[in-house]
PDB file of N, CA, C and O in Angstrom:
ATOM      1  N   MET A 219       0.845  -1.176   0.000  1.00  0.00           N
ATOM      2  CA  MET A 219       0.000   0.000   0.000  1.00  0.00           C
ATOM      3  C   MET A 219       0.892   1.242   0.000  1.00  0.00           C
ATOM      4  O   MET A 219       1.853   1.332   0.743  1.00  0.00           O
ATOM      5  N   ALA A 220       0.579   2.199  -0.839  1.00  0.00           N
ATOM      6  CA  ALA A 220       1.347   3.445  -0.920  1.00  0.00           C
ATOM      7  C   ALA A 220       1.077   4.291   0.315  1.00  0.00           C
ATOM      8  O   ALA A 220      -0.008   4.269   0.884  1.00  0.00           O
ATOM      9  N   LYS A 221       2.104   5.015   0.723  1.00  0.00           N
ATOM     10  CA  LYS A 221       1.887   5.918   1.856  1.00  0.00           C
ATOM     11  C   LYS A 221       0.955   7.043   1.431  1.00  0.00           C
ATOM     12  O   LYS A 221       0.828   7.348   0.256  1.00  0.00           O
ATOM     13  N   ARG A 222       0.302   7.629   2.385  1.00  0.00           N
ATOM     14  CA  ARG A 222      -0.565   8.770   2.124  1.00  0.00           C
ATOM     15  C   ARG A 222      -0.003   9.968   2.857  1.00  0.00           C
ATOM     16  O   ARG A 222       0.371   9.874   4.020  1.00  0.00           O
ATOM     17  N   VAL A 223       0.064  11.083   2.178  1.00  0.00           N
ATOM     18  CA  VAL A 223       0.504  12.319   2.802  1.00  0.00           C
ATOM     19  C   VAL A 223      -0.618  12.835   3.685  1.00  0.00           C
ATOM     20  O   VAL A 223      -1.725  13.079   3.212  1.00  0.00           O
ATOM     21  N   GLN A 224      -0.338  12.944   4.956  1.00  0.00           N
ATOM     22  CA  GLN A 224      -1.308  13.477   5.910  1.00  0.00           C
ATOM     23  C   GLN A 224      -0.986  14.954   6.124  1.00  0.00           C
ATOM     24  O   GLN A 224       0.084  15.290   6.635  1.00  0.00           O
ATOM     25  N   LEU A 225      -1.882  15.821   5.731  1.00  0.00           N
ATOM     26  CA  LEU A 225      -1.627  17.250   5.841  1.00  0.00           C
ATOM     27  C   LEU A 225      -1.413  17.678   7.284  1.00  0.00           C
ATOM     28  O   LEU A 225      -0.697  18.649   7.540  1.00  0.00           O
ATOM     29  N   SER A 226      -1.974  16.947   8.227  1.00  0.00           N
ATOM     30  CA  SER A 226      -1.788  17.287   9.638  1.00  0.00           C
ATOM     31  C   SER A 226      -0.338  17.106  10.081  1.00  0.00           C
ATOM     32  O   SER A 226       0.067  17.656  11.099  1.00  0.00           O
ATOM     33  N   GLN A 227       0.454  16.373   9.310  1.00  0.00           N
ATOM     34  CA  GLN A 227       1.863  16.168   9.638  1.00  0.00           C
ATOM     35  C   GLN A 227       2.763  17.271   9.068  1.00  0.00           C
ATOM     36  O   GLN A 227       3.934  17.337   9.393  1.00  0.00           O
ATOM     37  N   VAL A 228       2.227  18.093   8.208  1.00  0.00           N
ATOM     38  CA  VAL A 228       3.018  19.153   7.573  1.00  0.00           C
ATOM     39  C   VAL A 228       3.057  20.359   8.504  1.00  0.00           C
ATOM     40  O   VAL A 228       2.031  20.875   8.917  1.00  0.00           O
ATOM     41  N   THR A 229       4.274  20.787   8.812  1.00  0.00           N
ATOM     42  CA  THR A 229       4.454  21.919   9.720  1.00  0.00           C
ATOM     43  C   THR A 229       4.663  23.215   8.949  1.00  0.00           C
ATOM     44  O   THR A 229       5.038  23.204   7.772  1.00  0.00           O
ATOM     45  N   ARG A 230       4.444  24.297   9.634  1.00  0.00           N
ATOM     46  CA  ARG A 230       4.704  25.622   9.046  1.00  0.00           C
ATOM     47  C   ARG A 230       6.176  25.736   8.662  1.00  0.00           C
ATOM     48  O   ARG A 230       6.514  26.235   7.595  1.00  0.00           O
ATOM     49  N   ALA A 231       7.047  25.250   9.534  1.00  0.00           N
ATOM     50  CA  ALA A 231       8.484  25.302   9.257  1.00  0.00           C
ATOM     51  C   ALA A 231       8.820  24.514   7.994  1.00  0.00           C
ATOM     52  O   ALA A 231       9.653  24.942   7.185  1.00  0.00           O
ATOM     53  N   GLY A 232       8.187  23.362   7.812  1.00  0.00           N
ATOM     54  CA  GLY A 232       8.416  22.567   6.607  1.00  0.00           C
ATOM     55  C   GLY A 232       7.967  23.292   5.352  1.00  0.00           C
ATOM     56  O   GLY A 232       8.647  23.265   4.325  1.00  0.00           O
ATOM     57  N   ILE A 233       6.824  23.951   5.442  1.00  0.00           N
ATOM     58  CA  ILE A 233       6.322  24.720   4.299  1.00  0.00           C
ATOM     59  C   ILE A 233       7.269  25.862   3.963  1.00  0.00           C
ATOM     60  O   ILE A 233       7.606  26.083   2.795  1.00  0.00           O
ATOM     61  N   LEU A 234       7.727  26.576   4.976  1.00  0.00           N
ATOM     62  CA  LEU A 234       8.640  27.696   4.727  1.00  0.00           C
ATOM     63  C   LEU A 234       9.972  27.219   4.148  1.00  0.00           C
ATOM     64  O   LEU A 234      10.543  27.894   3.280  1.00  0.00           O
ATOM     65  N   ARG A 235      10.466  26.061   4.586  1.00  0.00           N
ATOM     66  CA  ARG A 235      11.699  25.503   4.004  1.00  0.00           C
ATOM     67  C   ARG A 235      11.484  25.137   2.541  1.00  0.00           C
ATOM     68  O   ARG A 235      12.356  25.371   1.697  1.00  0.00           O
ATOM     69  N   ALA A 236      10.327  24.552   2.229  1.00  0.00           N
ATOM     70  CA  ALA A 236      10.038  24.179   0.842  1.00  0.00           C
ATOM     71  C   ALA A 236       9.920  25.424  -0.040  1.00  0.00           C
ATOM     72  O   ALA A 236      10.430  25.443  -1.165  1.00  0.00           O
ATOM     73  N   ILE A 237       9.279  26.456   0.470  1.00  0.00           N
ATOM     74  CA  ILE A 237       9.168  27.716  -0.277  1.00  0.00           C
ATOM     75  C   ILE A 237      10.552  28.307  -0.511  1.00  0.00           C
ATOM     76  O   ILE A 237      10.873  28.741  -1.628  1.00  0.00           O
ATOM     77  N   ALA A 238      11.387  28.301   0.512  1.00  0.00           N
ATOM     78  CA  ALA A 238      12.749  28.842   0.368  1.00  0.00           C
ATOM     79  C   ALA A 238      13.541  28.055  -0.668  1.00  0.00           C
ATOM     80  O   ALA A 238      14.252  28.639  -1.497  1.00  0.00           O
ATOM     81  N   GLU A 239      13.395  26.729  -0.651  1.00  0.00           N
ATOM     82  CA  GLU A 239      14.107  25.915  -1.643  1.00  0.00           C
ATOM     83  C   GLU A 239      13.594  26.202  -3.048  1.00  0.00           C
ATOM     84  O   GLU A 239      14.381  26.300  -4.000  1.00  0.00           O
ATOM     85  N   SER A 240      12.297  26.356  -3.188  1.00  0.00           N
ATOM     86  CA  SER A 240      11.727  26.692  -4.492  1.00  0.00           C
ATOM     87  C   SER A 240      12.278  28.030  -4.985  1.00  0.00           C
ATOM     88  O   SER A 240      12.628  28.172  -6.160  1.00  0.00           O
ATOM     89  N   ASN A 241      12.366  28.990  -4.098  1.00  0.00           N
ATOM     90  CA  ASN A 241      12.925  30.292  -4.473  1.00  0.00           C
ATOM     91  C   ASN A 241      14.390  30.167  -4.868  1.00  0.00           C
ATOM     92  O   ASN A 241      14.829  30.793  -5.840  1.00  0.00           O
ATOM     93  N   ASP A 242      15.151  29.378  -4.126  1.00  0.00           N
ATOM     94  CA  ASP A 242      16.584  29.215  -4.410  1.00  0.00           C
ATOM     95  C   ASP A 242      16.828  28.515  -5.741  1.00  0.00           C
ATOM     96  O   ASP A 242      17.705  28.915  -6.510  1.00  0.00           O
ATOM     97  N   LEU A 243      16.072  27.452  -5.999  1.00  0.00           N
ATOM     98  CA  LEU A 243      16.281  26.664  -7.216  1.00  0.00           C
ATOM     99  C   LEU A 243      15.591  27.257  -8.437  1.00  0.00           C
ATOM    100  O   LEU A 243      16.034  27.036  -9.563  1.00  0.00           O
ATOM    101  N   GLY A 244      14.508  27.945  -8.214  1.00  0.00           N
ATOM    102  CA  GLY A 244      13.661  28.388  -9.317  1.00  0.00           C
ATOM    103  C   GLY A 244      12.587  27.341  -9.550  1.00  0.00           C
ATOM    104  O   GLY A 244      12.747  26.155  -9.241  1.00  0.00           O
ATOM    105  N   ARG A 245      11.472  27.781 -10.068  1.00  0.00           N
ATOM    106  CA  ARG A 245      10.291  26.926 -10.202  1.00  0.00           C
ATOM    107  C   ARG A 245      10.565  25.642 -10.969  1.00  0.00           C
ATOM    108  O   ARG A 245      10.273  24.544 -10.494  1.00  0.00           O
ATOM    109  N   ASP A 246      11.091  25.756 -12.176  1.00  0.00           N
ATOM    110  CA  ASP A 246      11.249  24.580 -13.032  1.00  0.00           C
ATOM    111  C   ASP A 246      12.231  23.572 -12.449  1.00  0.00           C
ATOM    112  O   ASP A 246      11.980  22.363 -12.480  1.00  0.00           O
ATOM    113  N   GLU A 247      13.342  24.038 -11.893  1.00  0.00           N
ATOM    114  CA  GLU A 247      14.319  23.121 -11.303  1.00  0.00           C
ATOM    115  C   GLU A 247      13.752  22.451 -10.053  1.00  0.00           C
ATOM    116  O   GLU A 247      13.963  21.253  -9.828  1.00  0.00           O
ATOM    117  N   PHE A 248      13.017  23.206  -9.241  1.00  0.00           N
ATOM    118  CA  PHE A 248      12.382  22.646  -8.049  1.00  0.00           C
ATOM    119  C   PHE A 248      11.399  21.542  -8.428  1.00  0.00           C
ATOM    120  O   PHE A 248      11.428  20.446  -7.856  1.00  0.00           O
ATOM    121  N   LEU A 249      10.547  21.815  -9.404  1.00  0.00           N
ATOM    122  CA  LEU A 249       9.573  20.821  -9.847  1.00  0.00           C
ATOM    123  C   LEU A 249      10.264  19.586 -10.418  1.00  0.00           C
ATOM    124  O   LEU A 249       9.867  18.451 -10.105  1.00  0.00           O
ATOM    125  N   ALA A 250      11.285  19.780 -11.218  1.00  0.00           N
ATOM    126  CA  ALA A 250      12.004  18.647 -11.809  1.00  0.00           C
ATOM    127  C   ALA A 250      12.708  17.818 -10.738  1.00  0.00           C
ATOM    128  O   ALA A 250      12.699  16.578 -10.797  1.00  0.00           O
ATOM    129  N   LYS A 251      13.298  18.475  -9.764  1.00  0.00           N
ATOM    130  CA  LYS A 251      14.019  17.774  -8.694  1.00  0.00           C
ATOM    131  C   LYS A 251      13.117  16.791  -7.960  1.00  0.00           C
ATOM    132  O   LYS A 251      13.538  15.688  -7.617  1.00  0.00           O
ATOM    133  N   TYR A 252      11.867  17.182  -7.739  1.00  0.00           N
ATOM    134  CA  TYR A 252      10.950  16.365  -6.957  1.00  0.00           C
ATOM    135  C   TYR A 252       9.888  15.639  -7.782  1.00  0.00           C
ATOM    136  O   TYR A 252       9.045  14.943  -7.236  1.00  0.00           O
ATOM    137  N   GLY A 253       9.926  15.797  -9.097  1.00  0.00           N
ATOM    138  CA  GLY A 253       9.024  15.055  -9.969  1.00  0.00           C
ATOM    139  C   GLY A 253       7.593  15.562  -9.994  1.00  0.00           C
ATOM    140  O   GLY A 253       6.664  14.779 -10.215  1.00  0.00           O
ATOM    141  N   PHE A 254       7.406  16.848  -9.800  1.00  0.00           N
ATOM    142  CA  PHE A 254       6.066  17.437  -9.852  1.00  0.00           C
ATOM    143  C   PHE A 254       5.890  18.210 -11.149  1.00  0.00           C
ATOM    144  O   PHE A 254       6.861  18.624 -11.772  1.00  0.00           O
ATOM    145  N   ARG A 255       4.633  18.383 -11.533  1.00  0.00           N
ATOM    146  CA  ARG A 255       4.292  19.234 -12.676  1.00  0.00           C
ATOM    147  C   ARG A 255       3.796  20.573 -12.147  1.00  0.00           C
ATOM    148  O   ARG A 255       3.471  20.711 -10.968  1.00  0.00           O
ATOM    149  N   ARG A 256       3.698  21.530 -13.041  1.00  0.00           N
ATOM    150  CA  ARG A 256       3.142  22.835 -12.663  1.00  0.00           C
ATOM    151  C   ARG A 256       1.699  22.679 -12.213  1.00  0.00           C
ATOM    152  O   ARG A 256       0.973  21.845 -12.748  1.00  0.00           O
ATOM    153  N   ALA A 257       1.325  23.473 -11.239  1.00  0.00           N
ATOM    154  CA  ALA A 257      -0.052  23.427 -10.738  1.00  0.00           C
ATOM    155  C   ALA A 257      -1.005  23.921 -11.817  1.00  0.00           C
ATOM    156  O   ALA A 257      -0.704  24.876 -12.532  1.00  0.00           O
ATOM    157  N   GLY A 258      -2.138  23.283 -11.909  1.00  0.00           N
ATOM    158  CA  GLY A 258      -3.151  23.712 -12.858  1.00  0.00           C
ATOM    159  C   GLY A 258      -4.121  24.693 -12.222  1.00  0.00           C
ATOM    160  O   GLY A 258      -4.208  25.847 -12.621  1.00  0.00           O
ATOM    161  N   ARG A 259      -4.802  24.236 -11.211  1.00  0.00           N
ATOM    162  CA  ARG A 259      -5.854  25.048 -10.595  1.00  0.00           C
ATOM    163  C   ARG A 259      -5.471  25.655  -9.266  1.00  0.00           C
ATOM    164  O   ARG A 259      -5.888  26.759  -8.948  1.00  0.00           O
ATOM    165  N   PHE A 260      -4.762  24.899  -8.463  1.00  0.00           N
ATOM    166  CA  PHE A 260      -4.531  25.327  -7.089  1.00  0.00           C
ATOM    167  C   PHE A 260      -3.093  25.775  -6.877  1.00  0.00           C
ATOM    168  O   PHE A 260      -2.157  25.036  -7.161  1.00  0.00           O
ATOM    169  N   HIS A 261      -2.971  26.978  -6.391  1.00  0.00           N
ATOM    170  CA  HIS A 261      -1.660  27.565  -6.127  1.00  0.00           C
ATOM    171  C   HIS A 261      -1.612  28.028  -4.673  1.00  0.00           C
ATOM    172  O   HIS A 261      -2.634  28.379  -4.088  1.00  0.00           O
ATOM    173  N   LEU A 262      -0.430  28.018  -4.130  1.00  0.00           N
ATOM    174  CA  LEU A 262      -0.198  28.537  -2.790  1.00  0.00           C
ATOM    175  C   LEU A 262       0.336  29.956  -2.949  1.00  0.00           C
ATOM    176  O   LEU A 262       1.278  30.177  -3.716  1.00  0.00           O
ATOM    177  N   ARG A 263      -0.274  30.906  -2.269  1.00  0.00           N
ATOM    178  CA  ARG A 263       0.196  32.297  -2.312  1.00  0.00           C
ATOM    179  C   ARG A 263       0.892  32.606  -1.004  1.00  0.00           C
ATOM    180  O   ARG A 263       0.357  32.338   0.070  1.00  0.00           O
ATOM    181  N   TYR A 264       2.111  33.138  -1.118  1.00  0.00           N
ATOM    182  CA  TYR A 264       2.872  33.525   0.064  1.00  0.00           C
ATOM    183  C   TYR A 264       3.696  34.757  -0.277  1.00  0.00           C
ATOM    184  O   TYR A 264       4.454  34.741  -1.247  1.00  0.00           O
ATOM    185  N   GLN A 265       3.529  35.777   0.501  1.00  0.00           N
ATOM    186  CA  GLN A 265       4.251  37.044   0.333  1.00  0.00           C
ATOM    187  C   GLN A 265       4.209  37.540  -1.116  1.00  0.00           C
ATOM    188  O   GLN A 265       5.221  37.928  -1.695  1.00  0.00           O
ATOM    189  N   GLY A 266       3.023  37.479  -1.688  1.00  0.00           N
ATOM    190  CA  GLY A 266       2.816  38.019  -3.024  1.00  0.00           C
ATOM    191  C   GLY A 266       3.277  37.142  -4.171  1.00  0.00           C
ATOM    192  O   GLY A 266       3.160  37.529  -5.329  1.00  0.00           O
ATOM    193  N   LYS A 267       3.810  35.952  -3.874  1.00  0.00           N
ATOM    194  CA  LYS A 267       4.261  35.040  -4.925  1.00  0.00           C
ATOM    195  C   LYS A 267       3.361  33.820  -4.966  1.00  0.00           C
ATOM    196  O   LYS A 267       2.780  33.425  -3.958  1.00  0.00           O
ATOM    197  N   SER A 268       3.275  33.206  -6.127  1.00  0.00           N
ATOM    198  CA  SER A 268       2.466  32.018  -6.332  1.00  0.00           C
ATOM    199  C   SER A 268       3.377  30.793  -6.451  1.00  0.00           C
ATOM    200  O   SER A 268       4.404  30.843  -7.130  1.00  0.00           O
ATOM    201  N   TYR A 269       2.976  29.704  -5.780  1.00  0.00           N
ATOM    202  CA  TYR A 269       3.762  28.463  -5.780  1.00  0.00           C
ATOM    203  C   TYR A 269       2.862  27.294  -6.167  1.00  0.00           C
ATOM    204  O   TYR A 269       1.651  27.336  -5.962  1.00  0.00           O
ATOM    205  N   ASP A 270       3.477  26.248  -6.686  1.00  0.00           N
ATOM    206  CA  ASP A 270       2.763  25.032  -7.063  1.00  0.00           C
ATOM    207  C   ASP A 270       2.412  24.273  -5.772  1.00  0.00           C
ATOM    208  O   ASP A 270       3.294  23.763  -5.081  1.00  0.00           O
ATOM    209  N   SER A 271       1.127  24.224  -5.458  1.00  0.00           N
ATOM    210  CA  SER A 271       0.677  23.762  -4.139  1.00  0.00           C
ATOM    211  C   SER A 271       1.099  22.332  -3.804  1.00  0.00           C
ATOM    212  O   SER A 271       1.617  22.085  -2.712  1.00  0.00           O
ATOM    213  N   LYS A 272       0.892  21.390  -4.703  1.00  0.00           N
ATOM    214  CA  LYS A 272       1.245  20.003  -4.380  1.00  0.00           C
ATOM    215  C   LYS A 272       2.751  19.836  -4.226  1.00  0.00           C
ATOM    216  O   LYS A 272       3.199  19.081  -3.365  1.00  0.00           O
ATOM    217  N   ALA A 273       3.522  20.514  -5.036  1.00  0.00           N
ATOM    218  CA  ALA A 273       4.971  20.410  -4.922  1.00  0.00           C
ATOM    219  C   ALA A 273       5.447  20.948  -3.572  1.00  0.00           C
ATOM    220  O   ALA A 273       6.247  20.314  -2.883  1.00  0.00           O
ATOM    221  N   ILE A 274       4.946  22.099  -3.185  1.00  0.00           N
ATOM    222  CA  ILE A 274       5.338  22.680  -1.892  1.00  0.00           C
ATOM    223  C   ILE A 274       4.910  21.758  -0.760  1.00  0.00           C
ATOM    224  O   ILE A 274       5.692  21.469   0.155  1.00  0.00           O
ATOM    225  N   LEU A 275       3.675  21.271  -0.804  1.00  0.00           N
ATOM    226  CA  LEU A 275       3.207  20.391   0.274  1.00  0.00           C
ATOM    227  C   LEU A 275       3.957  19.065   0.308  1.00  0.00           C
ATOM    228  O   LEU A 275       4.265  18.557   1.385  1.00  0.00           O
ATOM    229  N   GLY A 276       4.251  18.506  -0.847  1.00  0.00           N
ATOM    230  CA  GLY A 276       5.007  17.254  -0.882  1.00  0.00           C
ATOM    231  C   GLY A 276       6.389  17.401  -0.286  1.00  0.00           C
ATOM    232  O   GLY A 276       6.830  16.581   0.533  1.00  0.00           O
ATOM    233  N   VAL A 277       7.084  18.454  -0.663  1.00  0.00           N
ATOM    234  CA  VAL A 277       8.424  18.696  -0.135  1.00  0.00           C
ATOM    235  C   VAL A 277       8.352  19.065   1.346  1.00  0.00           C
ATOM    236  O   VAL A 277       9.149  18.589   2.159  1.00  0.00           O
ATOM    237  N   ALA A 278       7.371  19.870   1.712  1.00  0.00           N
ATOM    238  CA  ALA A 278       7.184  20.245   3.114  1.00  0.00           C
ATOM    239  C   ALA A 278       6.896  19.021   3.978  1.00  0.00           C
ATOM    240  O   ALA A 278       7.358  18.942   5.117  1.00  0.00           O
ATOM    241  N   PHE A 279       6.151  18.066   3.443  1.00  0.00           N
ATOM    242  CA  PHE A 279       5.897  16.824   4.166  1.00  0.00           C
ATOM    243  C   PHE A 279       7.219  16.122   4.490  1.00  0.00           C
ATOM    244  O   PHE A 279       7.435  15.670   5.611  1.00  0.00           O
ATOM    245  N   GLY A 280       8.103  16.039   3.505  1.00  0.00           N
ATOM    246  CA  GLY A 280       9.408  15.419   3.731  1.00  0.00           C
ATOM    247  C   GLY A 280      10.205  16.140   4.803  1.00  0.00           C
ATOM    248  O   GLY A 280      10.783  15.509   5.693  1.00  0.00           O
ATOM    249  N   TYR A 281      10.242  17.460   4.725  1.00  0.00           N
ATOM    250  CA  TYR A 281      10.946  18.235   5.743  1.00  0.00           C
ATOM    251  C   TYR A 281      10.303  18.073   7.120  1.00  0.00           C
ATOM    252  O   TYR A 281      10.983  17.962   8.126  1.00  0.00           O
ATOM    253  N   SER A 282       8.994  18.050   7.174  1.00  0.00           N
ATOM    254  CA  SER A 282       8.269  17.992   8.444  1.00  0.00           C
ATOM    255  C   SER A 282       8.395  16.651   9.142  1.00  0.00           C
ATOM    256  O   SER A 282       8.331  16.574  10.372  1.00  0.00           O
ATOM    257  N   THR A 283       8.548  15.588   8.372  1.00  0.00           N
ATOM    258  CA  THR A 283       8.562  14.244   8.942  1.00  0.00           C
ATOM    259  C   THR A 283       9.924  13.559   8.836  1.00  0.00           C
ATOM    260  O   THR A 283      10.043  12.392   9.199  1.00  0.00           O
ATOM    261  N   ASN A 284      10.928  14.273   8.342  1.00  0.00           N
ATOM    262  CA  ASN A 284      12.261  13.674   8.119  1.00  0.00           C
ATOM    263  C   ASN A 284      12.160  12.403   7.306  1.00  0.00           C
ATOM    264  O   ASN A 284      12.747  11.374   7.642  1.00  0.00           O
ATOM    265  N   SER A 285      11.384  12.472   6.247  1.00  0.00           N
ATOM    266  CA  SER A 285      11.199  11.327   5.361  1.00  0.00           C
ATOM    267  C   SER A 285      11.325  11.793   3.918  1.00  0.00           C
ATOM    268  O   SER A 285      11.586  12.972   3.654  1.00  0.00           O
ATOM    269  N   ALA A 286      11.098  10.878   3.006  1.00  0.00           N
ATOM    270  CA  ALA A 286      11.101  11.260   1.597  1.00  0.00           C
ATOM    271  C   ALA A 286       9.937  12.203   1.325  1.00  0.00           C
ATOM    272  O   ALA A 286       8.889  12.091   1.966  1.00  0.00           O
ATOM    273  N   PRO A 287      10.120  13.128   0.413  1.00  0.00           N
ATOM    274  CA  PRO A 287       9.001  14.012   0.064  1.00  0.00           C
ATOM    275  C   PRO A 287       7.807  13.208  -0.423  1.00  0.00           C
ATOM    276  O   PRO A 287       7.958  12.147  -1.007  1.00  0.00           O
ATOM    277  N   GLY A 288       6.618  13.731  -0.174  1.00  0.00           N
ATOM    278  CA  GLY A 288       5.415  13.105  -0.694  1.00  0.00           C
ATOM    279  C   GLY A 288       5.318  13.319  -2.193  1.00  0.00           C
ATOM    280  O   GLY A 288       5.864  14.276  -2.738  1.00  0.00           O
ATOM    281  N   LYS A 289       4.650  12.413  -2.863  1.00  0.00           N
ATOM    282  CA  LYS A 289       4.433  12.510  -4.302  1.00  0.00           C
ATOM    283  C   LYS A 289       2.993  12.936  -4.560  1.00  0.00           C
ATOM    284  O   LYS A 289       2.112  12.722  -3.737  1.00  0.00           O
ATOM    285  N   ALA A 290       2.756  13.484  -5.730  1.00  0.00           N
ATOM    286  CA  ALA A 290       1.413  13.970  -6.077  1.00  0.00           C
ATOM    287  C   ALA A 290       0.372  12.860  -5.945  1.00  0.00           C
ATOM    288  O   ALA A 290      -0.751  13.096  -5.513  1.00  0.00           O
ATOM    289  N   SER A 291       0.728  11.640  -6.270  1.00  0.00           N
ATOM    290  CA  SER A 291      -0.214  10.516  -6.205  1.00  0.00           C
ATOM    291  C   SER A 291      -0.565  10.125  -4.775  1.00  0.00           C
ATOM    292  O   SER A 291      -1.486   9.346  -4.552  1.00  0.00           O
ATOM    293  N   GLU A 292       0.164  10.659  -3.803  1.00  0.00           N
ATOM    294  CA  GLU A 292      -0.056  10.299  -2.392  1.00  0.00           C
ATOM    295  C   GLU A 292      -0.957  11.283  -1.648  1.00  0.00           C
ATOM    296  O   GLU A 292      -1.192  11.127  -0.461  1.00  0.00           O
ATOM    297  N   PHE A 293      -1.471  12.274  -2.354  1.00  0.00           N
ATOM    298  CA  PHE A 293      -2.373  13.239  -1.724  1.00  0.00           C
ATOM    299  C   PHE A 293      -3.783  12.736  -1.799  1.00  0.00           C
ATOM    300  O   PHE A 293      -4.184  12.110  -2.724  1.00  0.00           O
TER     301      PHE A 293
END
């Protein structure tokens, strides 16, 4: 059975680390690194910038739980 990303396990600190990494790498490199596609409908807005919601949450899950990042199929 595939693991499921539990949003309750994602911390604010994990989200902020994922956002910082996305900013450092740039959108396309961040998405490629973690195997995500660009968001279609849902975006995360933070400090006036838009981020790919599943990618940020997947990476934040990994940071929050000291595990591998979550994948889009695990949401």
